[in-house]
Amino acid sequence: MRCSNQIYHRPFFQLNHPENGKRPFSCQITPNETGFGFAWLDPTATDIHRVVCRLRGTETIVCEKAVAPEDQVEGLSPDTEYEFYIENSSGVRSFTRLARTVKIPEGATVINYLHPDDPAYAFSGKYLCSPSIARLSNGTLVAGMDVYGHNTGENLTILFRSFDNGASWHYLCDLFPIVWGTLFVHRDALYMLGLSTSYGNLQITRSTDGGETWSNFSTLIYSTGTNCATGGVHRAPMHLVSYCGRLYTTCEYGNWNPLKSHLPAILSVDENADLLDPSAWNITNFLQFDGKWKQETALQGDTMEGNIALAPDGQLYNYMRWKVGEALILKVFPDEPDRAPEYVRTVSMPVSNSMFRILPYRNGYLMVTNRRTEPAARVEYFSFRSVLSLYFSTDLEHWKFLRDVVNREYDDRRKVGFQYPASLLEEDGLSLVVRSAFGNADSAHNSNFSLFWHFPADQLVPEKFDKGDLQ
């Protein structure tokens, strides 16, 4: 076996099990109410393959047929669990994968599914996380998600693409090791900016052929990793924002345990620079939790997953996740590249204790956010993520409710969540990739689906609306 530092794979497999690279692999699962779609790869390239599908935990075969590389099993019972494998003409089988039939939320398209008991990606995790989306110059959509889990590697990202504006999705490749990654297009190249593992090294990679192949990672910041007692680099797949010739995004330093804190900073790069050159990037100092900030807020809050936004006053701010009903505002200083962002204040906003998105739109701002509703609040649980909504503002302070993306407020919010919306705002409307937990997910936090929605422009902010409706 030759050594290699290649980061893209179809698919990735652990080197201590080289036999896994010589068998079929099911690389995508897309359940529906009475069946599921699936896609598979086989390096042996034999002509004939069959799928065998059984009721989970039994020998009861419900489907056995020859299959194409993308195919369907249909006519199954709703809300039922199944197991299946792909077998080639040489009798070599794939891993047994798990699928559960379930009704998909209205308007959504399934990109991928991972059953919480499915061990296919156990080295990295058991749940789908960190959605991201970008559009290539040829019109193709590319979506990413990583696989995470407790006491796992948390280092695999799976990419899919769509040639029909999100109506269908197709497996592209695996990237390893990277998580919490942001896909974005710059100068006609596709990039992913993320971490080597949770709280790991901050790194970036580039593709010039639409995601088919990728450069080796360029490390921007070396970090410590998940279990370091003194913390490491953290970032969610937040947007990069163009301002005065530079690209800006957010990151933090800390961890949930044992520090229970994340200190904010701003990461930026000249738009004309080589984005793979670490010396082209700059990171500000990290804002310590002390002084005026601590006195006025009286608690730390989440201080993470910030949105860079150009406010009506012409200043650049970081609107950060803080707590239910409030966001934290930090001022950014573009002319002072080392200066830490500065605490301004907290502001009431229709947000939950989860990541939200702020996007400039029609002389105002769209926000994609989880909102707390009265039915959802009846269940004791740390998070409000069962309702995902769109809002509009002209000043980043007063918000008008537009519509729900998905509302499952009467479901148990311990088990149902739609969160971390990756957004792509274009002239024809808004596209979202959403980390989704429903259909007997492990928990609202530990998602089993990655879903896609598209809302045409005429379903967003009307050309005229009553500003008195802003709250």
Short mmCIF file of C-alpha atoms in Angstrom, two decimals:
data_model
loop_
_atom_site.label_atom_id
_atom_site.label_comp_id
_atom_site.label_asym_id
_atom_site.label_seq_id
_atom_site.Cartn_x
_atom_site.Cartn_y
_atom_site.Cartn_z
CA MET A 1 0.00 0.00 0.00
CA ARG A 2 1.48 3.35 -1.05
CA CYS A 3 1.34 6.29 1.33
CA SER A 4 -0.73 9.27 0.26
CA ASN A 5 -1.74 12.67 1.60
CA GLN A 6 -4.76 12.92 -0.70
CA ILE A 7 -7.77 14.38 1.10
CA TYR A 8 -10.60 13.45 -1.29
CA HIS A 9 -11.93 9.90 -1.54
CA ARG A 10 -14.76 7.89 -3.14
CA PRO A 11 -15.28 6.82 -0.37
CA PHE A 12 -12.86 7.21 2.53
CA PHE A 13 -12.06 4.03 4.44
CA GLN A 14 -9.73 3.29 7.34
CA LEU A 15 -6.34 1.94 6.33
CA ASN A 16 -6.42 -0.83 8.93
CA HIS A 17 -9.30 -2.34 6.94
CA PRO A 18 -8.02 -2.29 3.34
CA GLU A 19 -10.60 -4.90 2.37
CA ASN A 20 -13.28 -2.21 2.72
CA GLY A 21 -11.85 -0.48 -0.31
CA LYS A 22 -12.58 -3.58 -2.43
CA ARG A 23 -16.26 -3.99 -1.70
CA PRO A 24 -19.42 -2.10 -2.71
CA PHE A 25 -20.30 0.87 -0.54
CA SER A 26 -23.67 2.55 -0.13
CA CYS A 27 -22.78 6.25 -0.19
CA GLN A 28 -26.23 7.87 0.04
CA ILE A 29 -29.63 7.01 1.56
CA THR A 30 -32.78 9.07 0.96
CA PRO A 31 -35.84 7.75 2.82
CA ASN A 32 -39.46 8.62 2.14
CA GLU A 33 -42.77 7.51 3.61
CA THR A 34 -42.98 4.16 1.78
CA GLY A 35 -39.42 3.43 0.69
CA PHE A 36 -35.94 4.81 0.30
CA GLY A 37 -33.51 5.76 -2.40
CA PHE A 38 -29.87 4.78 -2.28
CA ALA A 39 -26.64 5.16 -4.25
CA TRP A 40 -23.61 2.89 -4.25
CA LEU A 41 -20.04 2.64 -5.52
CA ASP A 42 -18.05 -0.49 -6.39
CA PRO A 43 -14.31 -0.29 -7.20
CA THR A 44 -14.46 -3.72 -8.84
CA ALA A 45 -16.76 -2.32 -11.56
CA THR A 46 -18.62 -5.57 -12.07
CA ASP A 47 -21.68 -5.25 -14.25
CA ILE A 48 -24.46 -6.79 -12.16
CA HIS A 49 -25.44 -5.77 -8.64
CA ARG A 50 -28.44 -6.58 -6.52
CA VAL A 51 -29.95 -5.08 -3.40
CA VAL A 52 -31.27 -7.26 -0.59
CA CYS A 53 -33.58 -5.46 1.85
CA ARG A 54 -35.01 -7.00 5.01
CA LEU A 55 -37.05 -5.91 8.00
CA ARG A 56 -34.45 -4.83 10.50
CA GLY A 57 -33.25 -7.61 12.78
CA THR A 58 -35.05 -10.36 10.84
CA GLU A 59 -34.47 -12.67 7.90
CA THR A 60 -37.67 -11.42 6.26
CA ILE A 61 -36.68 -10.20 2.79
CA VAL A 62 -38.98 -7.47 1.49
CA CYS A 63 -37.05 -6.64 -1.67
CA GLU A 64 -34.40 -8.40 -3.76
CA LYS A 65 -33.64 -7.09 -7.24
CA ALA A 66 -30.96 -5.96 -9.67
CA VAL A 67 -30.09 -2.31 -9.18
CA ALA A 68 -28.48 0.65 -10.91
CA PRO A 69 -25.89 2.88 -9.13
CA GLU A 70 -28.78 5.11 -8.05
CA ASP A 71 -31.99 3.23 -7.32
CA GLN A 72 -35.05 2.87 -5.09
CA VAL A 73 -36.70 0.33 -2.81
CA GLU A 74 -40.44 1.00 -2.89
CA GLY A 75 -43.70 -0.31 -1.47
CA LEU A 76 -42.51 -0.52 2.15
CA SER A 77 -44.50 0.09 5.32
CA PRO A 78 -44.47 3.59 6.81
CA ASP A 79 -42.48 4.28 10.00
CA THR A 80 -40.66 0.96 9.76
CA GLU A 81 -36.96 0.15 10.00
CA TYR A 82 -35.12 -1.84 7.35
CA GLU A 83 -31.61 -3.07 6.69
CA PHE A 84 -30.09 -3.58 3.26
CA TYR A 85 -26.88 -4.39 1.45
CA ILE A 86 -25.54 -4.28 -2.10
CA GLU A 87 -23.96 -7.43 -3.55
CA ASN A 88 -21.96 -7.66 -6.78
CA SER A 89 -21.80 -10.56 -9.21
CA SER A 90 -18.74 -11.93 -7.41
CA GLY A 91 -20.75 -12.29 -4.21
CA VAL A 92 -18.96 -9.41 -2.43
CA ARG A 93 -21.32 -7.47 -0.19
CA SER A 94 -21.38 -3.92 1.08
CA PHE A 95 -21.78 -3.05 4.71
CA THR A 96 -25.34 -3.56 5.90
CA ARG A 97 -26.94 -0.12 6.06
CA LEU A 98 -30.05 0.98 7.96
CA ALA A 99 -33.03 3.03 6.77
CA ARG A 100 -36.32 4.05 8.33
CA THR A 101 -39.34 5.02 6.25
CA VAL A 102 -40.76 8.38 7.31
CA LYS A 103 -42.83 11.22 5.92
CA ILE A 104 -40.57 14.06 4.80
CA PRO A 105 -41.50 17.66 5.80
CA GLU A 106 -43.43 19.59 3.17
CA GLY A 107 -41.29 21.18 0.49
CA ALA A 108 -38.10 19.43 1.55
CA THR A 109 -35.80 17.22 -0.51
CA VAL A 110 -33.62 14.66 1.24
CA ILE A 111 -29.91 15.03 0.48
CA ASN A 112 -28.74 12.29 2.82
CA TYR A 113 -29.74 10.20 5.83
CA LEU A 114 -27.80 8.38 8.55
CA HIS A 115 -29.57 6.10 10.99
CA PRO A 116 -28.25 6.62 14.55
CA ASP A 117 -27.40 2.89 14.82
CA ASP A 118 -25.68 2.70 11.42
CA PRO A 119 -21.92 2.04 11.92
CA ALA A 120 -20.85 2.95 8.37
CA TYR A 121 -19.01 6.08 9.55
CA ALA A 122 -18.31 5.05 13.14
CA PHE A 123 -14.71 6.29 12.96
CA SER A 124 -16.06 9.85 12.56
CA GLY A 125 -19.47 9.66 14.20
CA LYS A 126 -23.12 8.68 13.88
CA TYR A 127 -24.97 11.93 13.16
CA LEU A 128 -25.11 14.36 10.22
CA CYS A 129 -23.98 17.87 11.08
CA SER A 130 -22.61 21.19 9.76
CA PRO A 131 -24.59 21.78 6.55
CA SER A 132 -23.06 24.02 3.90
CA ILE A 133 -23.99 24.98 0.32
CA ALA A 134 -22.46 26.78 -2.67
CA ARG A 135 -23.25 27.22 -6.35
CA LEU A 136 -20.59 26.68 -8.99
CA SER A 137 -20.23 29.02 -11.95
CA ASN A 138 -21.81 26.35 -14.20
CA GLY A 139 -24.96 26.33 -12.05
CA THR A 140 -24.30 23.10 -10.12
CA LEU A 141 -25.15 23.18 -6.42
CA VAL A 142 -22.71 21.54 -3.99
CA ALA A 143 -23.79 20.68 -0.43
CA GLY A 144 -21.68 19.40 2.44
CA MET A 145 -22.27 17.81 5.81
CA ASP A 146 -19.95 16.23 8.33
CA VAL A 147 -20.42 13.19 10.55
CA TYR A 148 -19.96 13.64 14.27
CA GLY A 149 -20.53 11.77 17.51
CA HIS A 150 -19.42 11.60 21.09
CA ASN A 151 -15.97 10.08 21.63
CA THR A 152 -15.40 9.70 17.87
CA GLY A 153 -12.93 11.19 15.41
CA GLU A 154 -15.34 13.86 14.09
CA ASN A 155 -13.28 14.35 10.94
CA LEU A 156 -15.25 13.26 7.85
CA THR A 157 -17.22 15.55 5.51
CA ILE A 158 -19.48 14.16 2.76
CA LEU A 159 -20.22 16.20 -0.37
CA PHE A 160 -23.20 15.95 -2.72
CA ARG A 161 -24.17 17.90 -5.82
CA SER A 162 -27.32 18.79 -7.71
CA PHE A 163 -27.64 19.54 -11.42
CA ASP A 164 -31.32 20.52 -11.20
CA ASN A 165 -31.38 23.27 -8.55
CA GLY A 166 -31.85 20.90 -5.65
CA ALA A 167 -34.62 18.66 -6.99
CA SER A 168 -32.23 15.68 -6.75
CA TRP A 169 -28.83 15.13 -5.17
CA HIS A 170 -25.91 12.88 -6.08
CA TYR A 171 -22.88 11.73 -4.12
CA LEU A 172 -19.70 13.63 -5.01
CA CYS A 173 -16.90 12.59 -2.63
CA ASP A 174 -15.65 12.38 0.95
CA LEU A 175 -13.18 14.89 2.39
CA PHE A 176 -10.94 13.78 5.25
CA PRO A 177 -10.03 15.13 7.76
CA ILE A 178 -12.32 18.16 7.97
CA VAL A 179 -15.43 19.19 9.94
CA TRP A 180 -17.45 22.35 10.59
CA GLY A 181 -16.60 23.37 7.03
CA THR A 182 -17.90 26.30 4.97
CA LEU A 183 -18.24 25.75 1.22
CA PHE A 184 -17.85 28.91 -0.84
CA VAL A 185 -17.00 29.93 -4.39
CA HIS A 186 -14.35 32.59 -5.01
CA ARG A 187 -12.81 33.53 -8.36
CA ASP A 188 -14.59 30.51 -9.95
CA ALA A 189 -12.92 28.03 -7.57
CA LEU A 190 -14.71 26.02 -4.87
CA TYR A 191 -13.27 26.21 -1.35
CA MET A 192 -13.92 24.61 2.00
CA LEU A 193 -12.78 26.33 5.19
CA GLY A 194 -13.04 24.21 8.33
CA LEU A 195 -11.23 22.31 11.08
CA SER A 196 -9.29 19.05 11.07
CA THR A 197 -11.52 17.79 13.91
CA SER A 198 -13.63 19.42 16.62
CA TYR A 199 -11.48 22.25 18.02
CA GLY A 200 -8.67 21.12 15.72
CA ASN A 201 -6.50 22.91 13.16
CA LEU A 202 -8.12 25.63 11.07
CA GLN A 203 -7.53 24.70 7.44
CA ILE A 204 -8.65 25.40 3.88
CA THR A 205 -8.75 23.40 0.64
CA ARG A 206 -9.61 24.29 -2.97
CA SER A 207 -11.16 22.54 -5.96
CA THR A 208 -10.87 23.88 -9.51
CA ASP A 209 -13.00 21.14 -11.11
CA GLY A 210 -16.28 21.45 -9.24
CA GLY A 211 -15.35 19.24 -6.31
CA GLU A 212 -14.07 16.23 -8.24
CA THR A 213 -10.54 16.73 -6.86
CA TRP A 214 -9.17 18.89 -4.04
CA SER A 215 -5.85 20.43 -3.06
CA ASN A 216 -4.04 19.36 0.07
CA PHE A 217 -5.06 21.33 3.14
CA SER A 218 -3.34 24.59 3.98
CA THR A 219 -3.24 25.00 7.73
CA LEU A 220 -4.07 28.54 8.85
CA ILE A 221 -3.96 27.97 12.62
CA TYR A 222 -2.69 24.99 14.58
CA SER A 223 -4.98 24.05 17.44
CA THR A 224 -5.40 21.45 20.15
CA GLY A 225 -8.43 19.27 19.55
CA THR A 226 -11.61 18.35 21.38
CA ASN A 227 -10.26 17.05 24.67
CA CYS A 228 -7.78 19.80 25.51
CA ALA A 229 -8.53 21.31 28.92
CA THR A 230 -7.43 24.77 27.79
CA GLY A 231 -9.57 24.86 24.63
CA GLY A 232 -9.05 25.06 20.89
CA VAL A 233 -10.31 26.77 17.74
CA HIS A 234 -14.06 26.61 17.11
CA ARG A 235 -16.16 27.72 14.17
CA ALA A 236 -19.43 26.72 12.60
CA PRO A 237 -19.86 26.81 8.79
CA MET A 238 -20.58 30.56 8.84
CA HIS A 239 -20.61 32.74 5.73
CA LEU A 240 -17.69 34.71 4.37
CA VAL A 241 -18.70 38.35 3.79
CA SER A 242 -17.01 40.69 1.30
CA TYR A 243 -16.20 44.16 2.65
CA CYS A 244 -13.75 46.75 1.25
CA GLY A 245 -11.74 44.18 -0.68
CA ARG A 246 -11.49 41.56 2.06
CA LEU A 247 -13.43 38.43 2.99
CA TYR A 248 -14.52 38.26 6.64
CA THR A 249 -15.81 35.41 8.78
CA THR A 250 -15.93 34.46 12.44
CA CYS A 251 -14.26 31.97 14.73
CA GLU A 252 -13.81 31.40 18.44
CA TYR A 253 -11.42 29.80 20.93
CA GLY A 254 -12.51 27.63 23.85
CA ASN A 255 -14.65 24.52 24.34
CA TRP A 256 -17.80 23.29 26.03
CA ASN A 257 -15.99 21.17 28.58
CA PRO A 258 -14.35 22.01 30.83
CA LEU A 259 -14.10 25.73 29.92
CA LYS A 260 -17.78 26.25 29.03
CA SER A 261 -16.72 29.37 27.10
CA HIS A 262 -15.84 30.52 23.58
CA LEU A 263 -13.89 33.75 22.99
CA PRO A 264 -14.78 35.51 19.71
CA ALA A 265 -12.39 36.65 16.96
CA ILE A 266 -12.56 37.72 13.29
CA LEU A 267 -10.78 35.94 10.45
CA SER A 268 -10.15 37.77 7.15
CA VAL A 269 -8.19 37.64 3.90
CA ASP A 270 -7.56 39.97 0.94
CA GLU A 271 -9.92 39.00 -1.90
CA ASN A 272 -7.04 39.13 -4.40
CA ALA A 273 -4.71 36.94 -2.35
CA ASP A 274 -4.00 33.24 -2.76
CA LEU A 275 -6.48 31.83 -0.27
CA LEU A 276 -4.28 28.76 0.22
CA ASP A 277 -1.43 30.95 1.49
CA PRO A 278 -1.65 31.01 5.31
CA SER A 279 0.30 34.28 5.46
CA ALA A 280 -2.47 36.00 3.48
CA TRP A 281 -4.94 35.45 6.30
CA ASN A 282 -5.29 37.48 9.47
CA ILE A 283 -7.00 36.72 12.76
CA THR A 284 -7.78 39.33 15.38
CA ASN A 285 -7.06 38.89 19.04
CA PHE A 286 -9.73 36.95 20.91
CA LEU A 287 -12.19 38.97 22.99
CA GLN A 288 -11.86 38.06 26.65
CA PHE A 289 -14.97 37.79 28.79
CA ASP A 290 -14.31 40.60 31.23
CA GLY A 291 -14.86 44.29 31.91
CA LYS A 292 -17.90 46.05 30.45
CA TRP A 293 -19.14 42.92 28.72
CA LYS A 294 -19.27 40.92 31.93
CA GLN A 295 -20.77 43.76 33.97
CA GLU A 296 -23.62 44.43 31.56
CA THR A 297 -24.57 40.89 30.63
CA ALA A 298 -24.10 39.23 34.04
CA LEU A 299 -23.54 35.88 32.35
CA GLN A 300 -21.48 34.48 29.53
CA GLY A 301 -24.03 32.92 27.20
CA ASP A 302 -22.95 30.92 24.16
CA THR A 303 -20.70 33.55 22.43
CA MET A 304 -20.28 31.56 19.24
CA GLU A 305 -21.37 31.17 15.60
CA GLY A 306 -21.34 34.86 14.69
CA ASN A 307 -22.75 36.55 11.59
CA ILE A 308 -20.70 39.35 10.02
CA ALA A 309 -23.14 42.07 8.93
CA LEU A 310 -22.77 45.57 7.48
CA ALA A 311 -25.26 47.59 9.53
CA PRO A 312 -27.23 50.65 8.37
CA ASP A 313 -24.70 52.90 10.16
CA GLY A 314 -21.99 51.69 7.74
CA GLN A 315 -20.12 49.76 10.43
CA LEU A 316 -19.24 46.07 10.42
CA TYR A 317 -20.63 44.02 13.31
CA ASN A 318 -20.62 40.44 14.50
CA TYR A 319 -24.10 39.24 15.58
CA MET A 320 -23.49 36.21 17.75
CA ARG A 321 -25.48 33.38 19.21
CA TRP A 322 -26.01 34.26 22.85
CA LYS A 323 -29.18 32.87 24.45
CA VAL A 324 -32.90 32.41 23.81
CA GLY A 325 -34.40 35.74 22.71
CA GLU A 326 -31.13 37.70 22.58
CA ALA A 327 -28.09 38.10 20.34
CA LEU A 328 -24.72 39.57 21.25
CA ILE A 329 -23.38 42.46 19.14
CA LEU A 330 -19.63 42.98 18.70
CA LYS A 331 -18.02 45.74 16.64
CA VAL A 332 -15.41 44.77 14.04
CA PHE A 333 -12.46 47.05 13.22
CA PRO A 334 -11.40 46.47 9.59
CA ASP A 335 -8.64 49.09 9.80
CA GLU A 336 -7.06 47.45 12.85
CA PRO A 337 -6.42 43.82 11.83
CA ASP A 338 -5.17 42.64 15.23
CA ARG A 339 -7.76 44.39 17.37
CA ALA A 340 -10.25 42.08 19.04
CA PRO A 341 -13.92 42.72 18.32
CA GLU A 342 -15.47 45.04 20.90
CA TYR A 343 -18.58 44.39 22.94
CA VAL A 344 -21.42 46.76 22.03
CA ARG A 345 -24.53 45.32 23.69
CA THR A 346 -27.06 42.55 23.60
CA VAL A 347 -30.24 42.96 21.56
CA SER A 348 -33.63 41.26 21.68
CA MET A 349 -34.13 39.08 18.60
CA PRO A 350 -36.42 36.14 17.71
CA VAL A 351 -33.64 33.57 18.14
CA SER A 352 -33.16 30.36 20.09
CA ASN A 353 -30.02 28.95 21.70
CA SER A 354 -28.88 27.80 18.28
CA MET A 355 -27.05 29.18 15.26
CA PHE A 356 -28.94 31.71 13.10
CA ARG A 357 -28.18 33.29 9.70
CA ILE A 358 -28.32 36.99 8.78
CA LEU A 359 -28.27 37.84 5.04
CA PRO A 360 -28.44 41.27 3.34
CA TYR A 361 -31.57 41.44 1.17
CA ARG A 362 -33.55 44.23 -0.56
CA ASN A 363 -32.22 47.16 1.46
CA GLY A 364 -32.71 45.11 4.59
CA TYR A 365 -31.84 41.76 6.09
CA LEU A 366 -33.25 38.24 6.06
CA MET A 367 -32.76 36.04 9.09
CA VAL A 368 -33.14 32.26 9.20
CA THR A 369 -33.61 31.26 12.82
CA ASN A 370 -35.13 28.86 15.28
CA ARG A 371 -37.89 30.49 17.27
CA ARG A 372 -39.42 29.55 20.57
CA THR A 373 -43.13 28.80 20.45
CA GLU A 374 -45.47 28.18 23.36
CA PRO A 375 -46.29 24.54 22.48
CA ALA A 376 -42.61 23.66 22.14
CA ALA A 377 -41.84 25.28 25.49
CA ARG A 378 -44.04 22.81 27.34
CA VAL A 379 -41.33 20.15 27.28
CA GLU A 380 -38.28 20.64 29.49
CA TYR A 381 -35.24 20.53 27.23
CA PHE A 382 -32.18 22.73 26.77
CA SER A 383 -32.94 23.75 23.20
CA PHE A 384 -35.71 25.22 21.01
CA ARG A 385 -35.07 23.87 17.51
CA SER A 386 -38.34 22.28 16.36
CA VAL A 387 -39.43 25.40 14.44
CA LEU A 388 -37.27 27.07 11.77
CA SER A 389 -38.45 30.44 10.46
CA LEU A 390 -37.68 33.38 8.18
CA TYR A 391 -37.72 37.00 9.36
CA PHE A 392 -37.01 40.38 7.74
CA SER A 393 -35.57 43.59 9.19
CA THR A 394 -34.55 47.00 7.88
CA ASP A 395 -32.34 47.85 10.86
CA LEU A 396 -31.14 44.52 12.39
CA GLU A 397 -33.20 45.23 15.52
CA HIS A 398 -36.89 45.11 14.60
CA TRP A 399 -37.95 41.92 12.85
CA LYS A 400 -41.00 40.92 10.81
CA PHE A 401 -42.01 37.27 10.75
CA LEU A 402 -42.30 36.08 7.15
CA ARG A 403 -42.96 32.35 7.25
CA ASP A 404 -41.90 29.04 8.77
CA VAL A 405 -39.54 26.84 6.83
CA VAL A 406 -40.77 23.94 8.93
CA ASN A 407 -42.90 23.91 12.07
CA ARG A 408 -43.04 20.84 14.31
CA GLU A 409 -43.88 22.74 17.51
CA TYR A 410 -46.26 20.03 18.73
CA ASP A 411 -43.67 17.27 18.39
CA ASP A 412 -41.39 16.40 21.28
CA ARG A 413 -38.59 18.95 21.00
CA ARG A 414 -36.24 16.51 22.70
CA LYS A 415 -36.46 14.35 19.56
CA VAL A 416 -37.20 16.80 16.72
CA GLY A 417 -34.98 19.65 15.51
CA PHE A 418 -34.26 21.65 12.33
CA GLN A 419 -31.13 23.63 12.88
CA TYR A 420 -27.89 25.18 11.54
CA PRO A 421 -29.43 26.33 8.24
CA ALA A 422 -26.85 26.79 5.50
CA SER A 423 -28.16 29.44 3.13
CA LEU A 424 -27.62 30.52 -0.44
CA LEU A 425 -29.43 33.76 -1.31
CA GLU A 426 -29.70 34.41 -5.05
CA GLU A 427 -31.83 36.53 -7.35
CA ASP A 428 -34.39 33.76 -7.81
CA GLY A 429 -34.78 33.04 -4.11
CA LEU A 430 -33.34 31.39 -1.00
CA SER A 431 -31.92 27.85 -0.81
CA LEU A 432 -31.35 26.15 2.53
CA VAL A 433 -29.59 23.00 3.66
CA VAL A 434 -30.75 22.10 7.16
CA ARG A 435 -29.40 19.71 9.75
CA SER A 436 -32.60 17.85 10.64
CA ALA A 437 -33.67 15.43 13.35
CA PHE A 438 -37.02 13.62 13.10
CA GLY A 439 -38.33 10.13 12.39
CA ASN A 440 -36.91 8.56 15.56
CA ALA A 441 -33.63 10.49 15.60
CA ASP A 442 -31.28 9.96 18.51
CA SER A 443 -32.23 13.41 19.81
CA ALA A 444 -33.15 16.85 18.50
CA HIS A 445 -29.45 17.73 18.55
CA ASN A 446 -28.13 14.48 17.03
CA SER A 447 -29.50 14.76 13.52
CA ASN A 448 -30.23 11.91 11.12
CA PHE A 449 -31.17 13.92 7.99
CA SER A 450 -29.74 16.63 5.78
CA LEU A 451 -32.66 18.37 4.01
CA PHE A 452 -32.87 20.94 1.22
CA TRP A 453 -35.49 23.68 0.75
CA HIS A 454 -35.84 26.38 -1.88
CA PHE A 455 -38.09 29.43 -1.52
CA PRO A 456 -38.66 31.54 -4.66
CA ALA A 457 -38.13 35.28 -4.29
CA ASP A 458 -41.88 35.97 -4.39
CA GLN A 459 -42.29 33.81 -1.26
CA LEU A 460 -39.80 35.88 0.72
CA VAL A 461 -40.18 39.62 1.35
CA PRO A 462 -43.00 41.27 -0.62
CA GLU A 463 -42.11 44.35 -2.63
CA LYS A 464 -44.18 46.43 -0.22
CA PHE A 465 -44.94 45.68 3.39
CA ASP A 466 -46.09 47.64 6.40
CA LYS A 467 -43.01 48.63 8.40
CA GLY A 468 -45.33 48.92 11.37
CA ASP A 469 -45.36 45.13 11.40
CA LEU A 470 -41.69 45.06 12.43
CA GLN A 471 -41.42 43.93 16.03
#
